[in-house]
PDB file of C-alpha atoms in Angstrom:
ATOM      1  CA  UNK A   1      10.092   5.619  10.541  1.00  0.00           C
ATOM      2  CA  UNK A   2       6.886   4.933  11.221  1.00  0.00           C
ATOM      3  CA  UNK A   3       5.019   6.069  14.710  1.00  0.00           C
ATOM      4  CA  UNK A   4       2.290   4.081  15.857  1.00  0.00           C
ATOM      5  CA  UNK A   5       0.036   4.915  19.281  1.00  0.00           C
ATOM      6  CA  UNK A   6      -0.485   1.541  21.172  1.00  0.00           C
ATOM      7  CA  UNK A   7      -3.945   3.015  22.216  1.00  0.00           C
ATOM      8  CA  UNK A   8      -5.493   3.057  18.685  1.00  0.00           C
ATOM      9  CA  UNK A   9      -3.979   0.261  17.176  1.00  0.00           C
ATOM     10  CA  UNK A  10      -4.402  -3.738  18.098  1.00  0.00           C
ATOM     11  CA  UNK A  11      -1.571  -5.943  18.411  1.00  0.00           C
ATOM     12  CA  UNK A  12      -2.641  -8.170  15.630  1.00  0.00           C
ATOM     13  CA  UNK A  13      -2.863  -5.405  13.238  1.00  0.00           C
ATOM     14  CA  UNK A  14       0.942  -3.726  14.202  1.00  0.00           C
ATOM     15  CA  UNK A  15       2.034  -7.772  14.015  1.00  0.00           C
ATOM     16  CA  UNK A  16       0.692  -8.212  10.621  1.00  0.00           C
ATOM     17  CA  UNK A  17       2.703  -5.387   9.089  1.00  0.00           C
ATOM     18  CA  UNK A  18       5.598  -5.813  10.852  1.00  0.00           C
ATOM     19  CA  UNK A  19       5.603  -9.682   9.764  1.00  0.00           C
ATOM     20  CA  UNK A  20       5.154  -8.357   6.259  1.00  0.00           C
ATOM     21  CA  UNK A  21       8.029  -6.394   6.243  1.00  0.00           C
ATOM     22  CA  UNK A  22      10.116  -8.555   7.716  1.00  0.00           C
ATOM     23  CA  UNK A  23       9.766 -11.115   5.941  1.00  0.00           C
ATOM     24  CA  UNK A  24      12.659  -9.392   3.263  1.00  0.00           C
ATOM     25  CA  UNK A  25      10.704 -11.850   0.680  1.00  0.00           C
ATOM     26  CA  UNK A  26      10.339  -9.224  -1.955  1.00  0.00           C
ATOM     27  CA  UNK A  27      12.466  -7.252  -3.782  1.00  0.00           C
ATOM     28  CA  UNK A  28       8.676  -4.803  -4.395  1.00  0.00           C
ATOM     29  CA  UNK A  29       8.347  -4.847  -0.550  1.00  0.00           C
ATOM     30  CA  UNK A  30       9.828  -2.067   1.548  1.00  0.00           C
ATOM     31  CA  UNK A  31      11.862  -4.063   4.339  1.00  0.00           C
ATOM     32  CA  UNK A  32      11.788  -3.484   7.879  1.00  0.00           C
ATOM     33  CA  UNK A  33      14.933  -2.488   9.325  1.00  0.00           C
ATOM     34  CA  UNK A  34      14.413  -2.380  13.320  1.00  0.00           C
ATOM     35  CA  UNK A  35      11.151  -2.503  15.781  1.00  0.00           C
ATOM     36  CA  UNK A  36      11.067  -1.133  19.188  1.00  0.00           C
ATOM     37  CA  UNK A  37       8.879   0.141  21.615  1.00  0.00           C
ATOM     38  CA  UNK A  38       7.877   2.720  24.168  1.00  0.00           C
ATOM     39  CA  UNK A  39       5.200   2.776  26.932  1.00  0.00           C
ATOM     40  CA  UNK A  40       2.921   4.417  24.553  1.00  0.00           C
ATOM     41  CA  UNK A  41       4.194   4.248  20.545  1.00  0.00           C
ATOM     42  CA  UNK A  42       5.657   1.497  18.856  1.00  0.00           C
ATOM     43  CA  UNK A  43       8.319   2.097  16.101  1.00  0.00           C
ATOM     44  CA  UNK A  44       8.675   0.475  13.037  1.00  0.00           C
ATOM     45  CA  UNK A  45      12.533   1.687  10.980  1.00  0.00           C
ATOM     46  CA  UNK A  46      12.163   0.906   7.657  1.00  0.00           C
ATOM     47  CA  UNK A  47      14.896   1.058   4.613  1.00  0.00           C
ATOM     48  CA  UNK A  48      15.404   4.512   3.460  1.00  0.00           C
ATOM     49  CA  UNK A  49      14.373   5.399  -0.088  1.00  0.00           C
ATOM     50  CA  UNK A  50      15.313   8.488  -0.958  1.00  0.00           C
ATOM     51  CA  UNK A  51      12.618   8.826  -4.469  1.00  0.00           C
ATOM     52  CA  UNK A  52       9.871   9.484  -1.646  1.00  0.00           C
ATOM     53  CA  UNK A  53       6.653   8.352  -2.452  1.00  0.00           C
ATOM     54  CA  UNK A  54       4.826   8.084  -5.974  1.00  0.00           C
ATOM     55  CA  UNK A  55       2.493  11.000  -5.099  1.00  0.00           C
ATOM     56  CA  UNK A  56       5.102  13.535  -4.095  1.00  0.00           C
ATOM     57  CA  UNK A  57       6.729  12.399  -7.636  1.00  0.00           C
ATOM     58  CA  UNK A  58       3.001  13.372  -9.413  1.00  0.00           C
ATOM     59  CA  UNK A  59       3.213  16.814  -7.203  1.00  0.00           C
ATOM     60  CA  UNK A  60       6.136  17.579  -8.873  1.00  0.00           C
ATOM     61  CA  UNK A  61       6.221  16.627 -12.303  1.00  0.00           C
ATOM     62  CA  UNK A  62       2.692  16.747 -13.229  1.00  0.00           C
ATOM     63  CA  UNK A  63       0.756  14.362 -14.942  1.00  0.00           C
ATOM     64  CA  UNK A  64       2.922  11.339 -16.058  1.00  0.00           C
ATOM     65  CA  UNK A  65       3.685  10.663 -19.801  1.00  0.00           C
ATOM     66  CA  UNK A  66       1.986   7.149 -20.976  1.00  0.00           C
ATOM     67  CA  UNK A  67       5.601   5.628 -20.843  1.00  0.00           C
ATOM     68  CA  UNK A  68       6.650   6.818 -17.357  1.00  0.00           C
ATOM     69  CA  UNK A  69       2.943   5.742 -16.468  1.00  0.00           C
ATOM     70  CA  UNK A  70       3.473   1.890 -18.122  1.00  0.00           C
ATOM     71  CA  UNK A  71       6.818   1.707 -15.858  1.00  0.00           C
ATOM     72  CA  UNK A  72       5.337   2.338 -12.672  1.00  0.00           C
ATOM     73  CA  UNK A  73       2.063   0.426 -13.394  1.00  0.00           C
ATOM     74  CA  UNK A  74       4.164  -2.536 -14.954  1.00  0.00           C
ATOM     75  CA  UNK A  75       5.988  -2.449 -11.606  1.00  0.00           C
ATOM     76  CA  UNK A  76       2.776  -1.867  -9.274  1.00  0.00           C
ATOM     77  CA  UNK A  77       1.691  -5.142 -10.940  1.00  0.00           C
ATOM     78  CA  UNK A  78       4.662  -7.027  -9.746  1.00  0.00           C
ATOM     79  CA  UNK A  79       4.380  -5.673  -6.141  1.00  0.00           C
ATOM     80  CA  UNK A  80       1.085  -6.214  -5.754  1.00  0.00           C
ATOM     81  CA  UNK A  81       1.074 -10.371  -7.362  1.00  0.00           C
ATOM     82  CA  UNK A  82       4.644 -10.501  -4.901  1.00  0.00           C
ATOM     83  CA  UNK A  83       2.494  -9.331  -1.704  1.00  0.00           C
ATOM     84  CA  UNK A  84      -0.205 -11.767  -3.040  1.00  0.00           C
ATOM     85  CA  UNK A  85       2.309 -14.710  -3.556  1.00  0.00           C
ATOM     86  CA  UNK A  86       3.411 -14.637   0.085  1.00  0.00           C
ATOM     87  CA  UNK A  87      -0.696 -14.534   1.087  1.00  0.00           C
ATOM     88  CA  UNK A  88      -1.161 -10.917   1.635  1.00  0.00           C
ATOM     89  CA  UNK A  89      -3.256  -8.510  -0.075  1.00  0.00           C
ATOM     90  CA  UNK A  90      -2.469  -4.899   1.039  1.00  0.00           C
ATOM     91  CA  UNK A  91      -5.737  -3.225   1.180  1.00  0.00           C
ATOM     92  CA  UNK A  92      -4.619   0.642   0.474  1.00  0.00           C
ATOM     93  CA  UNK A  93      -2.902   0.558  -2.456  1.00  0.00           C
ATOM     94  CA  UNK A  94      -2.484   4.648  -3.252  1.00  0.00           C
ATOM     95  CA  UNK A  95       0.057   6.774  -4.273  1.00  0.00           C
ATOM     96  CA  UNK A  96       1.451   7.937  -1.174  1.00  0.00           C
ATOM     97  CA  UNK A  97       1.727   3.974  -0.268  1.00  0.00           C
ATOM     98  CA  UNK A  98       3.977   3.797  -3.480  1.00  0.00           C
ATOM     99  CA  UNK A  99       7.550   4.585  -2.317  1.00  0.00           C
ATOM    100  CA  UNK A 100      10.880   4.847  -4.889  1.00  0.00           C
ATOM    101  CA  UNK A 101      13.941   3.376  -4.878  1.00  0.00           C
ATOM    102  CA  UNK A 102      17.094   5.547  -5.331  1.00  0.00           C
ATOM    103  CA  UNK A 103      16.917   3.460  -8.687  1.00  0.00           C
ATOM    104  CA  UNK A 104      13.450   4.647  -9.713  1.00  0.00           C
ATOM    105  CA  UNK A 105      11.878   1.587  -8.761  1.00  0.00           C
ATOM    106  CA  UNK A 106       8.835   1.624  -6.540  1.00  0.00           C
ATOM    107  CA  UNK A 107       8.237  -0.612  -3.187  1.00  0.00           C
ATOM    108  CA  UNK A 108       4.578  -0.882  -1.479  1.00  0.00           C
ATOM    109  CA  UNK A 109       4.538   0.578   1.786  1.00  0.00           C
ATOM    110  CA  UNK A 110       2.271   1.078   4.617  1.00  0.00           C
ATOM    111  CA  UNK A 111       0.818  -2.441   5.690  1.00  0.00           C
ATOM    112  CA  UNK A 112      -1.115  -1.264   8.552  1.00  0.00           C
ATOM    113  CA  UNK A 113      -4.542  -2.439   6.296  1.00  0.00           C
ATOM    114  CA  UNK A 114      -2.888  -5.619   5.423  1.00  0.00           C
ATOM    115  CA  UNK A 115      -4.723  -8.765   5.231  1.00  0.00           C
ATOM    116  CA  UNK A 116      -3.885 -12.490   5.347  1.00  0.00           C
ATOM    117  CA  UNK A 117      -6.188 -14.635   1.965  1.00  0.00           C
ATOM    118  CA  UNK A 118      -7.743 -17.281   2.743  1.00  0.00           C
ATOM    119  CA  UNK A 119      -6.709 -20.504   0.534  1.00  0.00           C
ATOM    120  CA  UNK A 120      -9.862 -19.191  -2.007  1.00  0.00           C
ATOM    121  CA  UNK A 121      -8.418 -15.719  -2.185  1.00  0.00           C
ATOM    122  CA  UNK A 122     -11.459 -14.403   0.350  1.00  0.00           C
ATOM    123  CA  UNK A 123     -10.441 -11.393   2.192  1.00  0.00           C
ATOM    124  CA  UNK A 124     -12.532 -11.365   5.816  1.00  0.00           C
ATOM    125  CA  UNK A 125     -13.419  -7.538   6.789  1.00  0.00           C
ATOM    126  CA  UNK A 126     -15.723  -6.708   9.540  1.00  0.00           C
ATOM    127  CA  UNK A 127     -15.720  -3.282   8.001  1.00  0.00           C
ATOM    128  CA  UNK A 128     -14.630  -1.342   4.748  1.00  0.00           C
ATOM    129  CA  UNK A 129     -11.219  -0.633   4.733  1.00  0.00           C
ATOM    130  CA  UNK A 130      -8.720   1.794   2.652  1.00  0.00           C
ATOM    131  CA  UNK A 131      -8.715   5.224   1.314  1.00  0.00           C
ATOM    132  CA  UNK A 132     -12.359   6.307   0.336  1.00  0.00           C
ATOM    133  CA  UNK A 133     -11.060   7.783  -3.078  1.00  0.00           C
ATOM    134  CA  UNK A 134      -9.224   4.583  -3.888  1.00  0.00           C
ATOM    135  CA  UNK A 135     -11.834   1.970  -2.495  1.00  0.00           C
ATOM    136  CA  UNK A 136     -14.069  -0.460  -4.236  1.00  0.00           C
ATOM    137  CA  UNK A 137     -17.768   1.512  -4.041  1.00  0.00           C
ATOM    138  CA  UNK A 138     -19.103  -2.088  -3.311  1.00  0.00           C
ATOM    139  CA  UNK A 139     -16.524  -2.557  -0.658  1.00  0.00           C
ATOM    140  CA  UNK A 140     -17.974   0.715   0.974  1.00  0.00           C
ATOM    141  CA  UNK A 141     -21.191  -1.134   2.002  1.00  0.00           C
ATOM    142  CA  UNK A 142     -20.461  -3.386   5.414  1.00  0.00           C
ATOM    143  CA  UNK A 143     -19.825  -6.806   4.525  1.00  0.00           C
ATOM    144  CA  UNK A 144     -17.433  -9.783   5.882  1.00  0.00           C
ATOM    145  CA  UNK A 145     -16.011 -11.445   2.766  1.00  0.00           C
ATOM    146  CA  UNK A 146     -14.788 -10.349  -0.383  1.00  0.00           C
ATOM    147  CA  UNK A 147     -13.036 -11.829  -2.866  1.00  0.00           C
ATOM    148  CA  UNK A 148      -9.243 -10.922  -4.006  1.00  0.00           C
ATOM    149  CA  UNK A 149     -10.636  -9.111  -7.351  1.00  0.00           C
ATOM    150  CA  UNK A 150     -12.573  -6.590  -5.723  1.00  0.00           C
ATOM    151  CA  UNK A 151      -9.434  -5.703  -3.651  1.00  0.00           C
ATOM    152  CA  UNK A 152      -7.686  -4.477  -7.309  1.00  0.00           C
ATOM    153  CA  UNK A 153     -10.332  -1.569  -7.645  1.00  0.00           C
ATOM    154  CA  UNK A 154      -7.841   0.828  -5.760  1.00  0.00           C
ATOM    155  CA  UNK A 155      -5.278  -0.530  -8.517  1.00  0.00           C
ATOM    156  CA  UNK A 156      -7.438   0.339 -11.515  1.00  0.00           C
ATOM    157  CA  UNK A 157      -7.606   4.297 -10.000  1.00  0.00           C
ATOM    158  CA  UNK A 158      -3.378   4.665 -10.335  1.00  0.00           C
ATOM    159  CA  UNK A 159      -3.663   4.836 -14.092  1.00  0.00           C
ATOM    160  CA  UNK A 160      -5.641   7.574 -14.415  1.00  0.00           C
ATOM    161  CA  UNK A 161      -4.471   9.670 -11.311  1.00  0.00           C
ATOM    162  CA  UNK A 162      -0.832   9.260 -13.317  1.00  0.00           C
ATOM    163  CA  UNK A 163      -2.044  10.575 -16.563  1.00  0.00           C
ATOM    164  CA  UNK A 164      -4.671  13.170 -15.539  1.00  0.00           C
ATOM    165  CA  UNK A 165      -4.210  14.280 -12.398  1.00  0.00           C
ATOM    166  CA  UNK A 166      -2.729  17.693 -11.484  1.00  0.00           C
ATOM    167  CA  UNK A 167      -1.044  19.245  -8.782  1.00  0.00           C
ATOM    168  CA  UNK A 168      -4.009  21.735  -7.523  1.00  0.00           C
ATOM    169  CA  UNK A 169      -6.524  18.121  -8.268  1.00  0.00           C
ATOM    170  CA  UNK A 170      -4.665  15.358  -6.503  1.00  0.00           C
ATOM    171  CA  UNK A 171      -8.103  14.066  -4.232  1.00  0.00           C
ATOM    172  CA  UNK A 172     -11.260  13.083  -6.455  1.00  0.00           C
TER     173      UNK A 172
END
């Protein structure tokens, strides 16, 4: 379940994730189960998957072997070109966004970043957006279009948080 406080969030952006989730168009997209409201949260239920999320996975095994690391990236790729397919690109791709199936499959997560492409692939920001140790440097400076490619940097950082990183090291 996933808490959000009406007074720090704008309707588009709650609408936009919701819709995403919804949308049950993706077998790499975690699907949205119920959404209510009160007079000051919204709720969004989402399906349960009891693997948790990729980095609680890393906290407990350690650094992944380059096999287990393929898998998940193999599989990252497919969620990521499925979110893009629909017109989506997500924005804060990390391993805490990264949840498991009770298969061992992953599902992105957390669409509150989420942004609608353009028919060129643009992304329009008015501001940087995403986890600072995941983020595009470039993307850092203020600027109000970007194209999809500069969107994967947070991608290209997975592989070697997977291999490398430990337990006691799990922020750059």
């Amino acid at each position: 379940m996933k808490k959000i406080k009406k007074s720090v969030v704008t309707t588009s952006q709650v609408k936009e994730e919701r819709d995403i989730m919804a949308r049950r168009s993706s077998e790499w997209i975690t699907n949205l189960q119920y959404a209510f409201q009160d007079n000051d949260n919204l709720y969004l239920i989402m399906e349960f998957l009891p693997g948790g999320d990729l980095l609680s996975l890393m906290t407990r095994q350690g650094p992944f072997d380059e096999e287990l690391a393929r898998f998940y990236l193999s599989e990252l790729t497919l969620a990521i070109h499925s979110l893009h397919e629909i017109g989506y690109v997500h924005r804060d791709i990390k391993p805490e966004n990264i949840l498991i199936d009770r298969f061992g499959h992953i599902k992105l997560a957390d669409f509150g970043n989420a942004a609608a492409l353009d028919r060129d692939g643009h992304v329009f920001s008015l501001s940087p957006v995403g986890t600072p140790d995941y983020i595009a440097p470039e993307l850092l400076q203020t600027i109000s279009t970007y194209k999809l490619t500069k969107s994967m940097h947070d991608v290209s950082i997975i592989p070697l948080t997977l291999l490398t990183i430990s337990e006691c090291d799990l922020s750059f």
